[in-house]
Amino acid sequence: MHVHTLILGAGAAGLMAAAHAGPDTLVVDHARAPGEKIRISGGGRCNFTNMHTIPDRFISQNPHFAKSALSRYTQWDFIALVDAHGIAHHEKTLGQLFCDGSAKQIVQMLLTEAERAGAKIWLDTAIGAVRHDGMFHVTLTRGGRQIDVTADNLILATGGKSIPKMGATDLAYRVAAQFDLPVVTPRPGLVPFTFTDERFKPLAGTALPARVTAQGPGFTEALLFTHRGLSGPAILQASSYWPEGDAITVDLSPAAPLGDILIAAKQTEGRKGLTSVLSRHLPARLVQYLAPDWPTANLADLPDAALRDLGTALHQWQLTPTGTEGYRTAEVTLGGIDTAALNSRTMEAKTVPGLFAIGEAVDVTGWLGGYNFQWAWSSGWAAGTAIAGR
Ligand SMILES: Cc1cc2nc3c(=O)[nH]c(=O)nc-3n(C[C@H](O)[C@H](O)[C@H](O)COP(=O)(O)OP(=O)(O)OC[C@H]3O[C@@H](n4cnc5c(N)ncnc54)[C@H](O)[C@@H]3O)c2cc1C
């Protein structure tokens, strides 16, 4: 069997490419259902894009690579598509757009678009050997039958390694390596931190707004203590910038300057202790947890310098995680097919005409908040329209 375009992976990027690559397109996936990560994303409501999408919210060895695709197929283009399909949506926070109803609406929208474009989708299909002799040869197994498909164009859209339970594999990296495309070492991103000593167990379930910084930008969002360590959006965001073994800095009160507050309280309520004043600004369980390290004297008996130092310590809490929860729970995979090997306008491999890589398989990773889907849409569109335009 011969097709013009064969897309490996019926996830976010693969379906988007299928909607644009032209009629003679086949999408194959080993999963029983297409777009499974879309379906479970955003707590079942899919945070499908972010209104504030700009290139510097993406991590890559080449920070310029994503600019072309993101500017040619923007968040506004995807929002227009969602609107055209009558899918109601709302902004939850920080520009994050979610479906009012269900993430399944986004999957259905992409399937409708792909079908309209004439693409076929084969699910429950195992992908075997990939060869190239001017044309791509891919061995598929479907319903117990082996089928050899040849294609003029091959799009790698099998994503990263996150959540193997959902069918994630390293296929894209293996095929890339077979064609001598370099791969930036993959690692889990948007992932909770673990501490082997389980030091935060007594705080499990406690949440507060915090500013968390690893290397890179700081993120002011919720922080959640867990049995095994730290989670919550602020932590997930910082994890993507965390070099293993490094300390992170946690500002436990980004909105209120605790040193100033303590010094002011010393004037007006000097008979109070640190815990009663700080409990107004931090969760009581956290105050209890930290209090054994604090002086027990009344505020009036503590020098201003000590109060200021304590405030600083709470704004610059240094913690060194042991590790992360890994691919088991990571929302994304950092690294991937090196962008240096790809044309940023078309996503085509510079050295292998007709071979394309899109979505999470590529070394472009977005922040939490709809950015990763936007990359899947933009890169999928770039590859699809490049093929259709030839
Ligand atoms: C729990 C969770 C929630 C998320 N929520 C959001 C969110 O709200 N907003 C957001 O922007 N991002 C979110 N993400 C990230 C987002 O889902 C991904 O970045 C995005 O799906 C990547 O698209 P993709 O098409 O590159 O890969 P995927 O969507 O992962 O698709 C890859 C496809 O390839 C198939 N495949 C893989 N290996 C093989 C193989 N060997 N043979 C055959 N088929 C194969 C898979 O079955 C899958 O269908 C979330 C991720 C997770 C895990």
Coordinates of C-alpha atoms and ligand atoms in Angstrom, one line a residue:
M1 CA 0.0 0.0 0.0
H2 CA 1.3 3.5 -0.9
V3 CA 0.3 6.8 0.6
H4 CA 1.6 10.3 0.0
T5 CA 2.0 11.0 3.8
L6 CA 2.3 8.6 6.7
I7 CA 1.9 10.1 10.2
L8 CA 3.2 8.1 13.1
G9 CA 1.1 9.0 16.2
A10 CA -2.6 10.1 16.4
G11 CA -2.0 12.5 19.3
A12 CA -2.4 16.3 19.3
A13 CA 0.3 17.1 16.8
G14 CA -0.3 14.1 14.5
L15 CA -4.0 14.8 14.2
M16 CA -3.4 18.5 13.5
A17 CA -0.9 17.6 10.8
A18 CA -3.4 15.2 9.3
A19 CA -6.0 18.0 9.1
H20 CA -3.6 19.9 6.8
A21 CA -1.4 17.5 4.9
G22 CA -3.7 16.7 2.1
P23 CA -6.1 13.8 1.2
D24 CA -3.7 10.9 0.7
T25 CA -2.7 10.8 4.4
L26 CA -2.7 7.9 6.8
V27 CA -2.2 8.3 10.5
V28 CA -1.3 5.2 12.6
D29 CA -1.2 4.7 16.4
H30 CA -0.9 1.7 18.7
A31 CA -3.5 3.1 21.0
R32 CA -7.1 2.1 20.9
A33 CA -8.3 5.7 20.8
P34 CA -6.9 8.8 19.2
G35 CA -5.7 11.8 21.3
E36 CA -5.7 10.1 24.6
K37 CA -3.6 12.8 26.3
I38 CA -6.0 15.4 25.0
R39 CA -8.9 13.5 26.5
I40 CA -7.3 13.4 30.0
S41 CA -5.7 16.8 29.9
G42 CA -6.7 19.7 32.1
G43 CA -8.7 17.4 34.4
G44 CA -10.9 16.3 31.5
R45 CA -11.4 19.9 30.2
C46 CA -8.2 20.3 28.1
N47 CA -6.3 23.5 28.6
F48 CA -6.0 23.7 24.8
T49 CA -3.9 26.9 24.4
N50 CA -2.8 30.0 26.3
M51 CA -3.7 33.5 25.2
H52 CA -0.3 34.8 26.3
T53 CA 1.7 32.4 24.1
I54 CA 5.0 33.9 23.2
P55 CA 8.2 32.1 22.2
D56 CA 10.0 32.7 25.5
R57 CA 7.5 30.4 27.3
F58 CA 9.2 27.4 25.5
I59 CA 12.4 25.6 26.5
S60 CA 14.7 24.4 23.8
Q61 CA 18.5 24.3 23.1
N62 CA 17.6 26.8 20.4
P63 CA 15.1 29.3 21.9
H64 CA 14.5 30.8 18.4
F65 CA 13.4 27.6 16.8
A66 CA 9.7 27.7 17.8
K67 CA 9.2 31.3 16.7
S68 CA 8.3 30.6 13.1
A69 CA 5.6 28.0 13.6
L70 CA 4.1 29.8 16.7
S71 CA 3.8 33.0 14.7
R72 CA 2.4 31.3 11.6
Y73 CA -0.2 29.3 13.4
T74 CA -1.0 31.2 16.6
Q75 CA -3.2 30.7 19.6
W76 CA -5.8 32.9 17.9
D77 CA -5.9 30.6 14.9
F78 CA -6.6 27.6 17.2
I79 CA -9.2 29.6 19.2
A80 CA -10.9 30.5 15.9
L81 CA -11.0 26.8 15.0
V82 CA -12.5 25.9 18.4
D83 CA -15.1 28.7 18.0
A84 CA -15.9 27.5 14.5
H85 CA -16.8 24.1 16.0
G86 CA -19.0 25.7 18.5
I87 CA -16.9 24.5 21.5
A88 CA -17.6 26.8 24.5
H89 CA -14.5 27.7 26.5
H90 CA -13.3 30.0 29.3
E91 CA -10.1 31.5 30.7
K92 CA -9.3 29.8 34.0
T93 CA -6.3 31.8 35.1
L94 CA -3.1 33.3 33.5
G95 CA -4.5 33.1 30.0
Q96 CA -5.2 29.4 30.2
L97 CA -8.2 28.4 28.0
F98 CA -10.3 25.3 28.9
C99 CA -13.4 23.7 27.4
D100 CA -16.5 24.5 29.4
G101 CA -17.7 20.9 28.6
S102 CA -15.2 18.1 27.9
A103 CA -11.8 17.6 26.4
K104 CA -13.4 15.0 24.1
Q105 CA -14.8 17.9 22.1
I106 CA -11.3 18.9 21.1
V107 CA -10.5 15.3 20.1
Q108 CA -13.7 15.2 18.1
M109 CA -12.9 18.5 16.4
L110 CA -9.5 17.3 15.3
L111 CA -11.0 14.0 14.0
T112 CA -13.6 15.9 12.1
E113 CA -11.0 18.2 10.6
A114 CA -8.7 15.3 9.6
E115 CA -11.6 13.4 8.1
R116 CA -12.7 16.5 6.2
A117 CA -9.2 16.7 4.8
G118 CA -9.4 13.1 3.6
A119 CA -7.0 11.5 6.1
K120 CA -7.5 7.9 7.3
I121 CA -6.7 6.9 10.9
W122 CA -5.6 3.4 11.8
L123 CA -5.7 2.7 15.6
D124 CA -4.5 -0.4 17.4
T125 CA -1.7 -0.6 14.9
A126 CA 1.8 -1.6 15.9
I127 CA 4.7 0.3 14.1
G128 CA 7.6 -1.9 13.2
A129 CA 10.7 -1.4 11.1
V130 CA 11.2 1.9 9.2
R131 CA 13.3 2.0 6.1
H132 CA 14.2 4.6 3.5
D133 CA 15.3 4.3 -0.1
G134 CA 14.1 7.5 -1.5
M135 CA 10.7 6.5 -0.3
F136 CA 9.8 5.6 3.3
H137 CA 8.9 1.9 4.0
V138 CA 7.1 1.2 7.3
T139 CA 6.0 -2.2 8.5
L140 CA 2.7 -2.1 10.4
T141 CA 0.8 -4.8 12.2
R142 CA -3.0 -4.4 12.3
G143 CA -5.5 -7.0 13.3
G144 CA -2.8 -9.7 13.4
R145 CA -1.9 -8.8 9.8
Q146 CA 1.4 -7.3 8.6
I147 CA 1.1 -4.5 6.2
D148 CA 4.0 -2.8 4.4
V149 CA 3.2 0.9 3.7
T150 CA 5.3 3.1 1.5
A151 CA 5.1 6.9 1.8
D152 CA 6.6 9.9 0.1
N153 CA 6.5 11.8 3.4
L154 CA 6.9 10.5 7.0
I155 CA 5.9 12.6 10.0
L156 CA 7.2 11.6 13.4
A157 CA 4.4 12.6 15.9
T158 CA 4.7 9.9 18.6
G159 CA 5.4 12.4 21.4
G160 CA 7.8 12.0 24.3
K161 CA 8.3 9.5 27.1
S162 CA 5.9 10.9 29.6
I163 CA 3.3 8.5 31.1
P164 CA 4.3 5.2 29.6
K165 CA 1.1 3.7 31.0
M166 CA -0.7 5.7 28.4
G167 CA 1.4 4.3 25.6
A168 CA 4.2 6.8 25.5
T169 CA 7.4 5.3 23.9
D170 CA 10.7 6.6 22.6
L171 CA 9.9 5.6 19.0
A172 CA 10.4 9.1 17.6
Y173 CA 13.9 9.3 19.1
R174 CA 14.8 5.8 17.7
V175 CA 13.7 6.6 14.2
A176 CA 15.5 10.0 14.4
A177 CA 18.7 8.2 15.5
Q178 CA 18.3 5.8 12.6
F179 CA 18.4 8.8 10.2
D180 CA 21.3 10.3 12.1
L181 CA 19.3 13.1 13.5
P182 CA 20.7 14.1 16.9
V183 CA 18.5 13.9 20.0
V184 CA 18.8 16.2 23.0
T185 CA 18.8 13.9 26.0
P186 CA 15.2 13.5 27.1
R187 CA 14.2 14.1 30.7
P188 CA 10.9 14.5 32.6
G189 CA 9.4 18.0 32.8
L190 CA 6.4 19.6 34.6
V191 CA 7.0 17.0 37.3
P192 CA 6.7 16.9 41.1
F193 CA 9.9 16.9 43.2
T194 CA 10.6 14.1 45.7
F195 CA 12.7 14.0 48.9
T196 CA 13.7 10.5 50.0
D197 CA 13.6 11.5 53.7
E198 CA 9.8 12.3 53.2
R199 CA 10.4 15.4 55.3
F200 CA 7.1 17.0 54.2
K201 CA 4.9 14.1 55.1
P202 CA 3.4 16.0 58.1
L203 CA 2.4 18.8 55.7
A204 CA 0.9 16.6 53.0
G205 CA -2.2 18.3 51.5
T206 CA -1.1 21.8 52.6
A207 CA -1.1 24.3 49.8
L208 CA -0.2 28.0 49.5
P209 CA 0.7 30.6 46.9
A210 CA 4.5 30.6 46.5
R211 CA 7.2 31.8 44.1
V212 CA 9.5 28.9 43.1
T213 CA 12.8 29.3 41.2
A214 CA 15.2 26.7 40.0
Q215 CA 17.6 27.9 37.2
G216 CA 15.6 30.2 35.0
P217 CA 12.5 32.2 35.7
G218 CA 10.5 32.2 39.0
F219 CA 6.9 31.0 39.0
T220 CA 4.3 32.5 41.3
E221 CA 1.5 29.9 41.6
A222 CA 0.2 27.3 44.0
L223 CA 2.7 25.0 45.9
L224 CA 1.4 21.8 47.3
F225 CA 3.2 19.6 49.9
T226 CA 2.8 15.9 49.3
H227 CA 3.8 12.7 51.1
R228 CA 6.8 12.3 48.9
G229 CA 7.8 16.0 48.3
L230 CA 6.5 19.0 46.5
S231 CA 4.0 19.6 43.7
G232 CA 1.5 22.2 42.5
P233 CA 1.9 24.4 39.4
A234 CA 4.7 26.6 40.8
I235 CA 6.8 23.4 41.4
L236 CA 5.9 21.8 38.1
Q237 CA 6.9 24.9 36.2
A238 CA 10.3 25.2 38.1
S239 CA 11.0 21.5 37.6
S240 CA 11.4 22.1 33.9
Y241 CA 14.4 24.4 34.7
W242 CA 15.9 22.2 37.4
P243 CA 19.3 20.7 36.9
E244 CA 19.4 17.5 39.0
G245 CA 21.2 18.0 42.3
D246 CA 20.6 21.8 42.4
A247 CA 18.8 23.6 45.2
I248 CA 15.5 25.4 44.5
T249 CA 14.4 28.7 46.1
V250 CA 10.9 28.9 47.5
D251 CA 9.4 32.3 48.5
L252 CA 6.7 31.3 50.9
S253 CA 5.0 34.7 50.9
P254 CA 5.5 36.4 47.5
A255 CA 2.8 39.0 48.2
A256 CA 3.6 40.1 51.7
P257 CA 7.0 41.1 53.0
L258 CA 7.3 39.0 56.2
G259 CA 10.3 40.8 57.7
D260 CA 8.6 44.2 57.5
I261 CA 5.4 42.7 58.9
L262 CA 7.2 41.2 61.9
I263 CA 9.0 44.5 62.6
A264 CA 5.7 46.5 62.4
A265 CA 4.0 43.9 64.6
K266 CA 6.7 44.3 67.2
Q267 CA 5.6 47.9 67.7
T268 CA 1.9 47.2 67.9
E269 CA 1.6 43.8 69.4
G270 CA 5.0 43.1 71.0
R271 CA 3.7 40.6 73.4
K272 CA 2.8 38.2 70.7
G273 CA 5.1 35.4 69.5
L274 CA 6.3 34.7 65.9
T275 CA 3.9 31.9 65.3
S276 CA 0.8 33.9 66.1
V277 CA 1.8 36.7 63.7
L278 CA 3.1 34.5 60.9
S279 CA -0.1 32.3 61.1
R280 CA -2.0 35.2 59.6
H281 CA 0.2 35.0 56.4
L282 CA 1.1 31.3 56.1
P283 CA -0.9 28.1 56.6
A284 CA -1.1 27.2 60.3
R285 CA 0.3 23.7 59.6
L286 CA 3.3 25.1 57.9
V287 CA 4.0 27.5 60.8
Q288 CA 3.8 24.6 63.2
Y289 CA 6.2 22.6 61.1
L290 CA 8.7 25.5 60.9
A291 CA 8.3 26.9 64.4
P292 CA 10.8 24.5 66.2
D293 CA 13.6 26.4 64.4
W294 CA 12.4 29.8 65.5
P295 CA 13.1 31.7 68.8
T296 CA 10.2 31.4 71.2
A297 CA 10.6 34.9 72.7
N298 CA 7.9 37.6 72.3
L299 CA 8.4 39.9 69.3
A300 CA 9.3 42.8 71.7
D301 CA 12.3 40.8 72.9
L302 CA 13.7 40.0 69.5
P303 CA 16.0 42.4 67.7
D304 CA 14.8 43.9 64.4
A305 CA 17.7 42.2 62.6
A306 CA 16.6 38.8 63.8
L307 CA 13.0 39.5 62.6
R308 CA 14.4 40.6 59.2
D309 CA 16.6 37.6 58.9
L310 CA 13.7 35.3 59.6
G311 CA 11.6 37.1 57.0
T312 CA 14.4 36.7 54.5
A313 CA 14.7 33.0 55.3
L314 CA 11.0 32.5 54.6
H315 CA 11.3 34.4 51.3
Q316 CA 14.4 32.4 50.3
W317 CA 13.8 28.9 51.5
Q318 CA 16.5 26.8 50.0
L319 CA 15.6 23.1 49.3
T320 CA 17.5 20.4 47.4
P321 CA 15.1 17.8 46.0
T322 CA 16.4 14.3 45.8
G323 CA 14.8 13.8 42.4
T324 CA 11.5 13.9 40.6
E325 CA 8.5 11.5 40.2
G326 CA 9.9 10.8 36.7
Y327 CA 8.1 9.9 33.5
R328 CA 5.4 8.1 35.6
T329 CA 3.7 11.4 36.2
A330 CA 5.7 14.0 34.2
E331 CA 3.3 16.0 32.0
V332 CA 6.0 16.5 29.3
T333 CA 9.3 15.3 28.2
L334 CA 12.1 17.9 27.9
G335 CA 14.7 17.4 25.1
G336 CA 14.0 15.3 22.1
I337 CA 14.9 15.6 18.4
D338 CA 17.4 18.4 18.1
T339 CA 16.0 21.4 16.4
A340 CA 19.3 22.0 14.7
A341 CA 18.4 19.1 12.4
L342 CA 15.0 20.5 11.4
N343 CA 13.8 23.4 9.3
S344 CA 11.9 25.7 11.6
R345 CA 9.3 26.7 8.9
T346 CA 8.4 23.2 7.8
M347 CA 9.6 20.8 10.6
E348 CA 11.4 18.8 7.9
A349 CA 14.7 17.2 8.6
K350 CA 17.4 19.1 6.8
T351 CA 19.3 16.0 5.7
V352 CA 16.3 13.7 4.9
P353 CA 13.8 15.2 2.5
G354 CA 10.3 14.1 3.3
L355 CA 11.0 13.3 7.0
F356 CA 9.3 15.6 9.5
A357 CA 9.2 15.7 13.3
I358 CA 6.5 17.6 15.3
G359 CA 5.0 18.0 18.8
E360 CA 6.6 16.8 21.9
A361 CA 9.0 14.5 20.1
V362 CA 11.0 17.7 19.2
D363 CA 13.2 19.6 21.6
V364 CA 10.6 22.3 22.3
T365 CA 8.8 22.1 25.6
G366 CA 6.2 24.7 26.8
W367 CA 5.4 26.0 30.2
L368 CA 2.4 24.6 32.1
G369 CA -0.8 26.3 30.9
G370 CA -1.8 25.2 27.4
Y371 CA 1.6 26.0 25.8
N372 CA 2.4 22.3 25.0
F373 CA -0.8 21.8 23.0
Q374 CA -0.2 25.1 21.2
W375 CA 3.2 23.8 20.2
A376 CA 1.6 20.6 19.0
W377 CA -1.0 22.6 16.9
S378 CA 1.6 25.0 15.5
S379 CA 4.2 22.4 14.6
G380 CA 1.6 20.0 13.2
W381 CA 0.1 22.8 11.1
A382 CA 3.6 23.8 9.8
A383 CA 4.4 20.2 8.7
G384 CA 1.0 19.6 7.3
T385 CA 0.7 22.7 5.2
A386 CA 4.3 22.4 4.0
I387 CA 3.5 18.9 2.5
A388 CA 0.1 20.1 1.1
G389 CA 1.8 23.1 -0.5
R390 CA 4.2 21.0 -2.6
Ligands
LIG1 C1 -1.8 14.2 32.4 C2 -1.4 15.2 31.3 C3 -2.1 16.4 31.2 C4 -1.7 17.3 30.3 N1 -2.4 18.5 30.2 C5 -2.1 19.4 29.3 C6 -2.9 20.6 29.1 O1 -3.9 20.8 29.7 N2 -2.4 21.5 28.2 C7 -1.3 21.4 27.5 O2 -0.9 22.2 26.7 N3 -0.6 20.2 27.6 C8 -0.9 19.3 28.4 N4 -0.2 18.1 28.5 C9 0.9 17.9 27.6 C10 0.3 17.5 26.2 O3 -0.6 16.4 26.4 C11 1.4 17.0 25.3 O4 2.5 18.0 25.2 C12 0.9 16.8 23.8 O5 -0.1 15.8 23.9 C13 2.0 16.4 22.9 O6 1.4 16.1 21.6 P1 2.0 15.0 20.7 O7 1.1 14.8 19.6 O8 3.4 15.4 20.4 O9 2.1 13.7 21.5 P2 1.0 12.8 22.1 O10 -0.3 13.6 22.3 O11 1.5 12.2 23.3 O12 0.7 11.7 21.0 C14 1.6 10.7 20.7 C15 0.8 9.6 20.1 O13 1.7 8.6 19.6 C16 1.4 7.3 20.0 N5 2.5 6.5 20.1 C17 3.6 6.6 20.9 N6 4.5 5.7 20.7 C18 4.0 4.9 19.7 C19 4.5 3.7 19.1 N7 5.6 3.1 19.4 N8 3.7 3.1 18.2 C20 2.5 3.7 17.8 N9 2.0 4.8 18.4 C21 2.8 5.4 19.3 C22 0.6 7.5 21.3 O14 -0.3 6.5 21.5 C23 -0.1 8.8 21.1 O15 -1.4 8.7 20.6 C24 -0.6 17.1 29.4 C25 0.1 15.9 29.5 C26 -0.3 14.9 30.4 C27 0.5 13.6 30.5

